[in-house]
Structure formats: C-alpha cells, structure tokens
PDB file of C-alpha atoms in Angstrom:
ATOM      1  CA  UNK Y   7       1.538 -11.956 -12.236  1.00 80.00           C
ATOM      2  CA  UNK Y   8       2.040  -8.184 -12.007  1.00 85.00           C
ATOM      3  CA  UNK Y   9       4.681  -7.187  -8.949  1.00 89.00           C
ATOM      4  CA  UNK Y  10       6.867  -4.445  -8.101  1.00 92.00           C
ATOM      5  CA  UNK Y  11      10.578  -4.677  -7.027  1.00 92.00           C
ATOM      6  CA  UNK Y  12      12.407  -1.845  -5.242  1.00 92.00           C
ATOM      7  CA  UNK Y  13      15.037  -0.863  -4.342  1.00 83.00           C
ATOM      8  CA  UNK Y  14      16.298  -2.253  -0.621  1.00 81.00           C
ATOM      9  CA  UNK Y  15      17.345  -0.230   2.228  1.00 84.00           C
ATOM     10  CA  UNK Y  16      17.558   1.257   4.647  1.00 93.00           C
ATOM     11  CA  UNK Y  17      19.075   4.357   2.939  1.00 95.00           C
ATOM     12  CA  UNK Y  18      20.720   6.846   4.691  1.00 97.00           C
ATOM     13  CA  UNK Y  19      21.711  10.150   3.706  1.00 96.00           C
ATOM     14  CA  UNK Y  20      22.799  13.705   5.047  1.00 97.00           C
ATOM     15  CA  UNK Y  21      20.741  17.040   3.891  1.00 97.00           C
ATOM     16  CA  UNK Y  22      20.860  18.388   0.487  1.00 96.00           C
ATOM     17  CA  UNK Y  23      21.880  15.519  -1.207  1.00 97.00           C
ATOM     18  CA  UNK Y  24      20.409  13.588  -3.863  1.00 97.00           C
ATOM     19  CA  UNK Y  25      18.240  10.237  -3.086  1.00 97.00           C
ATOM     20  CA  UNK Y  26      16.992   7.802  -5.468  1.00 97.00           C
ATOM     21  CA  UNK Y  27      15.110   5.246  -5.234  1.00 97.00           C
ATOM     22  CA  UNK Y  28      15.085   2.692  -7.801  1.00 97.00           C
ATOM     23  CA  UNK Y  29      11.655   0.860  -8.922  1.00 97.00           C
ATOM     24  CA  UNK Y  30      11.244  -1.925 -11.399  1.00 96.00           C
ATOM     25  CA  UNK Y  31       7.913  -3.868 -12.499  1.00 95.00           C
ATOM     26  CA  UNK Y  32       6.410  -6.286 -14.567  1.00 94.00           C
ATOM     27  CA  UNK Y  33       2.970  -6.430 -15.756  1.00 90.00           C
ATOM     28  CA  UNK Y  34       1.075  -7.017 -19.447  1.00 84.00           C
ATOM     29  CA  UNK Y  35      -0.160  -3.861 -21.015  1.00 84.00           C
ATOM     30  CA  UNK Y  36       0.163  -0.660 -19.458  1.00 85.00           C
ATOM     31  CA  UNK Y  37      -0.134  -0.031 -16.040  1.00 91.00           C
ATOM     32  CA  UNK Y  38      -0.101   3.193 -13.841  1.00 91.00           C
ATOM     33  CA  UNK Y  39       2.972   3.634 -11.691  1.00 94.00           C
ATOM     34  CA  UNK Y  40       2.768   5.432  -8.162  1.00 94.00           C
ATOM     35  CA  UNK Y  41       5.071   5.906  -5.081  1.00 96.00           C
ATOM     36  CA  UNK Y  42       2.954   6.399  -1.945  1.00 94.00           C
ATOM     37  CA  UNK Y  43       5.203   7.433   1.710  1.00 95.00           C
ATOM     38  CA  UNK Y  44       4.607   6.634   5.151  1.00 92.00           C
ATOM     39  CA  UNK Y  45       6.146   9.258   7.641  1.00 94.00           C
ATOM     40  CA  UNK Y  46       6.536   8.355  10.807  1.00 90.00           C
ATOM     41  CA  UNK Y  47       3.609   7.597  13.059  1.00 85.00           C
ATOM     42  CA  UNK Y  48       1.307   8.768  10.030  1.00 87.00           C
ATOM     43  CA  UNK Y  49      -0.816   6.500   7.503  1.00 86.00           C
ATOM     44  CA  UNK Y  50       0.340   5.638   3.410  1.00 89.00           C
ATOM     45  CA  UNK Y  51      -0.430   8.454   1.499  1.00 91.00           C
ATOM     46  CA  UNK Y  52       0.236   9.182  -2.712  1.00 92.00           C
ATOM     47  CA  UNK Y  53       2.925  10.883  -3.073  1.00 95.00           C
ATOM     48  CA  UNK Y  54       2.973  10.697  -6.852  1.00 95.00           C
ATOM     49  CA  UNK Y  55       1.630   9.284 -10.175  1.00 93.00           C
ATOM     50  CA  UNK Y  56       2.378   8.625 -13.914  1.00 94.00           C
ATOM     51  CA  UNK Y  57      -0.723   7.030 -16.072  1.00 90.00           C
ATOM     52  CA  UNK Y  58       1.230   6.527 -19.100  1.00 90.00           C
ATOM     53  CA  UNK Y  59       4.650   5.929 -20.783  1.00 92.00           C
ATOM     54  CA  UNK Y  60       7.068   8.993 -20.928  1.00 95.00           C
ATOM     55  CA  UNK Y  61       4.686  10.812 -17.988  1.00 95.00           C
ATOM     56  CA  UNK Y  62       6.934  12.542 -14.974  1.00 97.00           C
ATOM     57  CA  UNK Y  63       4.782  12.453 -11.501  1.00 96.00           C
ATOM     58  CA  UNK Y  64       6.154  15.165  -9.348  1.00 97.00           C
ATOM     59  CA  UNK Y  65       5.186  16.329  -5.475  1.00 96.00           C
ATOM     60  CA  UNK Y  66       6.999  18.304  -2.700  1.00 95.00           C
ATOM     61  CA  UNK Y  67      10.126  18.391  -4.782  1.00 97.00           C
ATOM     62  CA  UNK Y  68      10.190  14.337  -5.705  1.00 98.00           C
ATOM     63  CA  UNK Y  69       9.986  13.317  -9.607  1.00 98.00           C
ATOM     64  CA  UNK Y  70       9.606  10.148 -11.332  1.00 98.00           C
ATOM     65  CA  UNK Y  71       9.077   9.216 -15.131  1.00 98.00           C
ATOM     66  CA  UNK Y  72       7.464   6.256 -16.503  1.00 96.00           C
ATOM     67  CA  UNK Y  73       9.978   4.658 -18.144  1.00 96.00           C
ATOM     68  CA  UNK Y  74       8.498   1.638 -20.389  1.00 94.00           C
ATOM     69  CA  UNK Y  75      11.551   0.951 -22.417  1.00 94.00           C
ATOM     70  CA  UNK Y  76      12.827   0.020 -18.742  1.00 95.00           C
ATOM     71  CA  UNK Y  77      10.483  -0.810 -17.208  1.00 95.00           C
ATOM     72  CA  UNK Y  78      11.248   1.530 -14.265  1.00 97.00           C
ATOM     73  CA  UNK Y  79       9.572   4.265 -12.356  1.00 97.00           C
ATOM     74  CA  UNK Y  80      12.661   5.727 -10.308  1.00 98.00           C
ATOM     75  CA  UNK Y  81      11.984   7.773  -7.892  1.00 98.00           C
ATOM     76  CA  UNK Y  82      14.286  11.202  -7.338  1.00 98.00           C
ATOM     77  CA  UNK Y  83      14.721  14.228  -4.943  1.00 98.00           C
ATOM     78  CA  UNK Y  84      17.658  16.937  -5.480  1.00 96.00           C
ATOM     79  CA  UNK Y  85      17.931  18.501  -2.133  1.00 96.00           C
ATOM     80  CA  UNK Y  86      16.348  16.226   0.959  1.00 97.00           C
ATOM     81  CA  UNK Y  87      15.492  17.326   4.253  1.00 97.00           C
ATOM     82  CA  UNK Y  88      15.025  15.561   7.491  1.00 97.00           C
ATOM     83  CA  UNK Y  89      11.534  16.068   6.846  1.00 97.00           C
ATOM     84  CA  UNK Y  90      11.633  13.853   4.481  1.00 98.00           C
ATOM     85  CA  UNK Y  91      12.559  10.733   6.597  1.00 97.00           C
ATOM     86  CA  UNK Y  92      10.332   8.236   6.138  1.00 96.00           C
ATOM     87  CA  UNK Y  93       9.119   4.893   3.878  1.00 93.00           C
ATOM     88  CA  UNK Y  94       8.533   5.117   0.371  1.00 96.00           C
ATOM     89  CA  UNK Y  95       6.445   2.552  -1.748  1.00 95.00           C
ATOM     90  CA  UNK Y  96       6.468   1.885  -5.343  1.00 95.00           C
ATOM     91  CA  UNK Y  97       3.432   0.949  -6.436  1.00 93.00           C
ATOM     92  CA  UNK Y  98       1.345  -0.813  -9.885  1.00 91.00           C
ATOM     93  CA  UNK Y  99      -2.299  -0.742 -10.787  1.00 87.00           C
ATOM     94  CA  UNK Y 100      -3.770  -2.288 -13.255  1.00 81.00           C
ATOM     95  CA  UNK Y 101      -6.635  -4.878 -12.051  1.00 77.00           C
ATOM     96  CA  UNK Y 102      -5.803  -4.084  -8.499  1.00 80.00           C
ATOM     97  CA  UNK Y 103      -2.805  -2.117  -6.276  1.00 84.00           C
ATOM     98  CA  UNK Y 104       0.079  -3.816  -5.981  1.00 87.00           C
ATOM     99  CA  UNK Y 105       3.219  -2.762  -3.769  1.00 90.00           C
ATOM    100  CA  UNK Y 106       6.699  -2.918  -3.418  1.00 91.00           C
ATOM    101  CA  UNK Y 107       8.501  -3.571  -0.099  1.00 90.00           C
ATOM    102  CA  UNK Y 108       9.439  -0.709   1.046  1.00 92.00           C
ATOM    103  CA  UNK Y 109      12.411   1.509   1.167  1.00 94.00           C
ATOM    104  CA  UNK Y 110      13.406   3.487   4.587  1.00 94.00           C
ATOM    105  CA  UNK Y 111      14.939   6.321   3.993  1.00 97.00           C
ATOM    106  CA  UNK Y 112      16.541   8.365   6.755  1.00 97.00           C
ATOM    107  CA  UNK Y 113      17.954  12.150   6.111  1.00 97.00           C
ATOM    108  CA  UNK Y 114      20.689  13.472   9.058  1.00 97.00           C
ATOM    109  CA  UNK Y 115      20.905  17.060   9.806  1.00 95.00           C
TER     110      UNK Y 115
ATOM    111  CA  UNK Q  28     -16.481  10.969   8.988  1.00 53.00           C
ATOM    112  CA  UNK Q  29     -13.952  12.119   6.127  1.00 77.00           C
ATOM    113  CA  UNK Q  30     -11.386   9.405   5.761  1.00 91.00           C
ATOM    114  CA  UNK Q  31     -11.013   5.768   6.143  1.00 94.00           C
ATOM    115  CA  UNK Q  32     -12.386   4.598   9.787  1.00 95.00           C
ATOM    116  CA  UNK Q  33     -10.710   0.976  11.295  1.00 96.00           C
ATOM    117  CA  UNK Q  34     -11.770  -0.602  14.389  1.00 96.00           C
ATOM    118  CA  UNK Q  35     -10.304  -1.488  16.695  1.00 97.00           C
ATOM    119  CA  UNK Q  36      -6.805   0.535  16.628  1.00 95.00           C
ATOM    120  CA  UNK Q  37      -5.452  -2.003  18.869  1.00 96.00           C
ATOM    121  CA  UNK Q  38      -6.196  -5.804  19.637  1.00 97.00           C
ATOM    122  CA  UNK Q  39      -4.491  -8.055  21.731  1.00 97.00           C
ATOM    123  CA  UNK Q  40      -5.630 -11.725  21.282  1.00 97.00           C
ATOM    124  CA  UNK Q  41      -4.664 -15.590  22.411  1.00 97.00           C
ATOM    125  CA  UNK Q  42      -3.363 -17.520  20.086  1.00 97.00           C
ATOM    126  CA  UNK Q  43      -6.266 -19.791  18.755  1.00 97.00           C
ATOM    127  CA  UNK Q  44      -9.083 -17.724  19.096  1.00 98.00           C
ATOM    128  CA  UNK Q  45     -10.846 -15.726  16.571  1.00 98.00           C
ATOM    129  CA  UNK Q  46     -10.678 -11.796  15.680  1.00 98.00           C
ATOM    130  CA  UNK Q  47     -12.883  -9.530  13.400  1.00 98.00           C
ATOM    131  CA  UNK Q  48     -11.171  -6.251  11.974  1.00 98.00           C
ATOM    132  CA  UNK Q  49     -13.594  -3.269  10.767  1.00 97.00           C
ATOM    133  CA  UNK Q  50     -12.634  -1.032   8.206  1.00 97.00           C
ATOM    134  CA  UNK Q  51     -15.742   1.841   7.340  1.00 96.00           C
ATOM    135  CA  UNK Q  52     -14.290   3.119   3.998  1.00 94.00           C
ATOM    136  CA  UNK Q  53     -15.112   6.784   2.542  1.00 92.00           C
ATOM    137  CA  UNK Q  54     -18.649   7.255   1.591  1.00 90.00           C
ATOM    138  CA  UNK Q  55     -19.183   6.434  -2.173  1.00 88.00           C
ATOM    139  CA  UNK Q  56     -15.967   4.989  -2.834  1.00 90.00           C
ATOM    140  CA  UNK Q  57     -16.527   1.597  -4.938  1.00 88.00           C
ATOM    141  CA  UNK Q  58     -13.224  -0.107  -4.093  1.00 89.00           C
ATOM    142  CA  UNK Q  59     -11.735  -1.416  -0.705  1.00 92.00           C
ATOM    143  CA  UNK Q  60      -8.420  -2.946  -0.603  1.00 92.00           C
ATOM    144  CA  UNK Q  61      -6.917  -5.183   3.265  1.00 96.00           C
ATOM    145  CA  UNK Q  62      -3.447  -5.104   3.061  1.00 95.00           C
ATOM    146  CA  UNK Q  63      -1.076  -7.152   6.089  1.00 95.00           C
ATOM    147  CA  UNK Q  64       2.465  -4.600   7.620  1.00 91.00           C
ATOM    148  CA  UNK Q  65       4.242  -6.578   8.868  1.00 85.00           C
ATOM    149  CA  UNK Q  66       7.496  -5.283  11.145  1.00 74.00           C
ATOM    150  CA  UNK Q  67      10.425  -4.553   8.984  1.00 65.00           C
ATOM    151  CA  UNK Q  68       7.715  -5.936   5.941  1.00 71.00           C
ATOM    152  CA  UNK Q  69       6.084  -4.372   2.959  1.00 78.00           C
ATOM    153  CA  UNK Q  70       2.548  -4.388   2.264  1.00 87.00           C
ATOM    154  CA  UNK Q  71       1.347  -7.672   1.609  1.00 91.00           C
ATOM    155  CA  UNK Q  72      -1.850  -7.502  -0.578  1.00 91.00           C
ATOM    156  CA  UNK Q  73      -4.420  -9.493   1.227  1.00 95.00           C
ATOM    157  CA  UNK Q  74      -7.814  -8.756  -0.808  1.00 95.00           C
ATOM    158  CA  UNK Q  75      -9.707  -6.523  -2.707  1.00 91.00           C
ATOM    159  CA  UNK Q  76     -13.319  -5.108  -3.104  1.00 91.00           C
ATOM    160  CA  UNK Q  77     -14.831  -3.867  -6.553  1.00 87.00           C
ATOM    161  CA  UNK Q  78     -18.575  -2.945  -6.376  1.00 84.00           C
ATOM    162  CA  UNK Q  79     -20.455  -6.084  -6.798  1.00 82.00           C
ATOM    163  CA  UNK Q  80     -17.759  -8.196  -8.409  1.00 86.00           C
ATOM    164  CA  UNK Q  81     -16.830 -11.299  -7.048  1.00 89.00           C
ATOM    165  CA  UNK Q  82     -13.480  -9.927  -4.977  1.00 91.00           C
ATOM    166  CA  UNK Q  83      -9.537 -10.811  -5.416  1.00 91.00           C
ATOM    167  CA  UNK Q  84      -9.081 -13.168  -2.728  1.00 93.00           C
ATOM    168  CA  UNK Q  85      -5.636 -13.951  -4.221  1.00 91.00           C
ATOM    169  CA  UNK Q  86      -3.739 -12.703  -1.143  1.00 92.00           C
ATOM    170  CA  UNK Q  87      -5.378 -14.155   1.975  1.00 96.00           C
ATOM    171  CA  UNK Q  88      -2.409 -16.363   3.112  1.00 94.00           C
ATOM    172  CA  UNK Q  89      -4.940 -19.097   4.176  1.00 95.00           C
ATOM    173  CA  UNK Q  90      -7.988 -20.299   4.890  1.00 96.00           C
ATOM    174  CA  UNK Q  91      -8.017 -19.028   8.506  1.00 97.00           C
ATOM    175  CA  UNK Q  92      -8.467 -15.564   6.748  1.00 98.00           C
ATOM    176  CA  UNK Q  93     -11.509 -14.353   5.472  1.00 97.00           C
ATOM    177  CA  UNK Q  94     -13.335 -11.124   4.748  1.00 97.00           C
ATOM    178  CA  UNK Q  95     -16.865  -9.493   3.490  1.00 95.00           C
ATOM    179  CA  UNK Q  96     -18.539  -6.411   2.402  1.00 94.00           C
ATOM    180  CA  UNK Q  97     -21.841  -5.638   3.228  1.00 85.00           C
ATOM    181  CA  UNK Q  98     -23.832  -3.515   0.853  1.00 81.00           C
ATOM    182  CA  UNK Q  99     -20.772  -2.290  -0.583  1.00 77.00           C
ATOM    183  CA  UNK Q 100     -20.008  -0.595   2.366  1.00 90.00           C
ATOM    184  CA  UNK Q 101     -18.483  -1.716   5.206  1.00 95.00           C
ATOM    185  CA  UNK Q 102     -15.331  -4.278   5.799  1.00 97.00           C
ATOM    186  CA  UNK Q 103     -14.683  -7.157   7.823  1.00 97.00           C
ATOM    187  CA  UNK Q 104     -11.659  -9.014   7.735  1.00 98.00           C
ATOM    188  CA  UNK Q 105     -12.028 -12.281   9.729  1.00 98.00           C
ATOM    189  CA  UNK Q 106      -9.002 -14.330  11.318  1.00 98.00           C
ATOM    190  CA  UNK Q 107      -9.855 -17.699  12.812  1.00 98.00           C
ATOM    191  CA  UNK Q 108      -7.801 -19.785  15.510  1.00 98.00           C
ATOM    192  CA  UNK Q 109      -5.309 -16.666  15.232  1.00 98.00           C
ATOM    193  CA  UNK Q 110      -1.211 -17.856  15.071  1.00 97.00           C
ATOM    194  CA  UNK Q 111       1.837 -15.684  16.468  1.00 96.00           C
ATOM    195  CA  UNK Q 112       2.708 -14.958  12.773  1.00 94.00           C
ATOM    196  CA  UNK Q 113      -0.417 -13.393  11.973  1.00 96.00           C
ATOM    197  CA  UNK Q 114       0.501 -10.622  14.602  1.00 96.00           C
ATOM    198  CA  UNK Q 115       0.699  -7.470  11.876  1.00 96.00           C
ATOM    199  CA  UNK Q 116      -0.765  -3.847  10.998  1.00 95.00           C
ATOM    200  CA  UNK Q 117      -3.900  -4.286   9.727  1.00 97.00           C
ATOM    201  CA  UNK Q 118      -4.427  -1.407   7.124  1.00 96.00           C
ATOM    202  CA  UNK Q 119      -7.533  -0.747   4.916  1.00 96.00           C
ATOM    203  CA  UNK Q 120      -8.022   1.407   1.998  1.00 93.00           C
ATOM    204  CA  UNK Q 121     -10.658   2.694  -0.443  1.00 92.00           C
ATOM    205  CA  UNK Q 122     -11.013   4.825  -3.643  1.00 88.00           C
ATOM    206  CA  UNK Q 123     -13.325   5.573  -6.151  1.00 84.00           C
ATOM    207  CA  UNK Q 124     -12.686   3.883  -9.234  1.00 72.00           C
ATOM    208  CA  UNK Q 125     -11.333   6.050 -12.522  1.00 52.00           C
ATOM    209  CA  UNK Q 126     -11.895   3.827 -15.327  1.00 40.00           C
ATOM    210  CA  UNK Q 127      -8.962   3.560 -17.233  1.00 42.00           C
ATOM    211  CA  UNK Q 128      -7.037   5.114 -14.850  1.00 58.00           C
ATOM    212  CA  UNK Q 129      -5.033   4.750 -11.699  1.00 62.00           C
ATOM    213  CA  UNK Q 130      -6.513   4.868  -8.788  1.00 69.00           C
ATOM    214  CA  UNK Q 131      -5.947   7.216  -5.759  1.00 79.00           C
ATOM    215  CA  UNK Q 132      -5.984   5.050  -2.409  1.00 86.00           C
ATOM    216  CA  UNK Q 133      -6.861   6.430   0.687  1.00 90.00           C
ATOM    217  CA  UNK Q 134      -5.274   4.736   3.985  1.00 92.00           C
ATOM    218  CA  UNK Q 135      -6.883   3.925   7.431  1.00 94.00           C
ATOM    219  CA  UNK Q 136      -4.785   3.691  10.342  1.00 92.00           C
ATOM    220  CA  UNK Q 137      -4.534   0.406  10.522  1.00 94.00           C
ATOM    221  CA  UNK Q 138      -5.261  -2.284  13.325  1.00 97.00           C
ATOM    222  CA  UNK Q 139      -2.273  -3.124  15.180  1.00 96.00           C
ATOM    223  CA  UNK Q 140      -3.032  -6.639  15.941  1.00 97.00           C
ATOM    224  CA  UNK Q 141      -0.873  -8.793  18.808  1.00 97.00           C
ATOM    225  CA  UNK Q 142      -1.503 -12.200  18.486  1.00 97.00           C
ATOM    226  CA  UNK Q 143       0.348 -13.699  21.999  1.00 95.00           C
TER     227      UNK Q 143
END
C-alpha cells in the first residue's frame, strides 16, 4: 500500500541555518505530496503542496519539489527561526491522506 | 462555526468502559478523515469518510473501534471496553474533495483521551 517515510528526529538546530527534512514514498501512479506542521499547542495545518512531478510547493520561506525520479518530496528552509519550532509531516494523497511520522524540529536562539 | 468542531476536548475514562468522540466537520465539506496521536507517535490513519461511499475502515486497529456519519455530516468515533493503549489525541479532519487533485485538510483540535 501507499506510505510515507521521513526523516527521524528530533532535529535540532541554531538560527539561520539550513534544515531539511527528508521525505520518501511509495504509491502506484501519481500522487500529490504535502508537508502539513503542528506548532506547539496549535492544530495540523498545510504548510505546502506539489500536485505533480517537477512541481516546487513553497510557504513562509519552506520549499519542496516533487521529485518522481526519487521518489522524494524533501522538505527545505534557508534561514530558520525559533518560530519555526515545531512538527512537520510529510504527507500522500491519492485514494485517501496518508502521513509520515513526524519530524520535531527545534530552532535555538 | 468556521472550522472543524470535536467534542469533548478532554475525556478521562476506566478502562473497560465505552467512549463516543464527536467531530462536526466544516459545512459542505464531502470528506472526513479520524486519525489516532499518539505521544512521541505520528498520525496513525484510523478511517475515512467520502460522501456516500462505503468508508476506508482500513485503519481502525480493532474491532473495539468503530465510527459513523450521519447524513454526511457529523462524526462519531466509537471505542468499546476502552484499554490503557488506546489513551491518544483524537484528531478529526475534513475537506472538500478536488477531483483529481490533492486535497486540503482542515484539523480539529483533537480529543485528548485518558484511558486509566
């Protein structure tokens, strides 16, 4: 069946540097690709999407590109702030929404 | 109301006796997902709610667990003669189908359920 594997954590990192987040899948056909984040204390929302092969999802200064060749859907962030401490999900559609575990990521000041 | 509305926030059962979870998704939204957080977990796909089609009961992790949707609307997820590992967040989510397309999910806040 389709599933999502991600990258384990916790990850922690100090402002301004570079995260990523690493996101494989397997599924038949094409599937859309999303991350959704959970900040602390605060419900899952979509953070970003790619419907299609070679399409980059981008929000609040995060990026990912639907890699098929891979099979990947990566997700990246130049610069993070402590604001953006929190859990990030990859996630597959195609019949139905399936996740990934679960990555916490904590930024230091 | 505007977003996904679960009742109740909180529940604190005995192990053994039954618990219903309610989950009122956004109006017109065709699709209604249960998911199980469990501490230090992922989400764990429980079921899932498509119009009038028969629904993805793949997920429930047994036959304690059960759920229905009532003209399309409203959720109930059902756990009978509760165990200690069933003690989890609770989260529901809707969206309105884009055929062909991914779909946008919009989270409750979950029922933080305590099963002692």
């Amino acid at each position: 069946g389709d599933s999502v594997t991600q990258m384990e954590g916790p990850v922690t990192l100090s402002e301004e540097a570079f995260l990523t987040i690493n996101c494989t899948y397997t599924a038949t056909g094409y599937p859309s690709l999303f991350w959704y984040v959970q900040y602390p204390g605060e419900g899952l929302q979509l953070l970003l999407k790619a419907t299609k092969a070679d399409d980059k999802g981008s929000n609040k200064g995060f990026e990912a590109t639907y890699r098929k060749e891979t099979t990947s859907f990566h997700l990246e962030k130049g610069s993070v702030q402590v604001s953006d401490s929190a859990v990030y999900f990859c996630a597959l559609y195609r019949d139905k929404l399936s996740f990934g575990a679960g990555t916490t990521v904590t930024v230091r000041a | 109301g505007a977003g996904v509305s679960q009742s109740p926030s909180n529940k604190v059962t005995e192990k053994g006796k039954d618990v219903e979870l309610r989950c009122d998704p956004i109006s017109g939204h065709t699709a209604l997902y249960w998911y199980r957080q469990s501490l230090g977990q992922g989400l764990e796909f429980l079921i899932y709610f498509q119009g009038n089609s028969a629904p993805d009961k793949s997920g429930l992790p047994s036959d304690r667990f059960s759920a229905e949707r009532t003209g399309g609307s409203v959720s109930t997820l059902t756990i009978q003669r509760t165990q200690q590992e069933d003690s989890a967040v609770y989260l529901c989510a809707s969206s309105q189908r884009q055929t062909g397309y991914g779909e946008k999910l919009f989270f409750g806040s979950g029922t933080q359920l305590s099963v002692l």
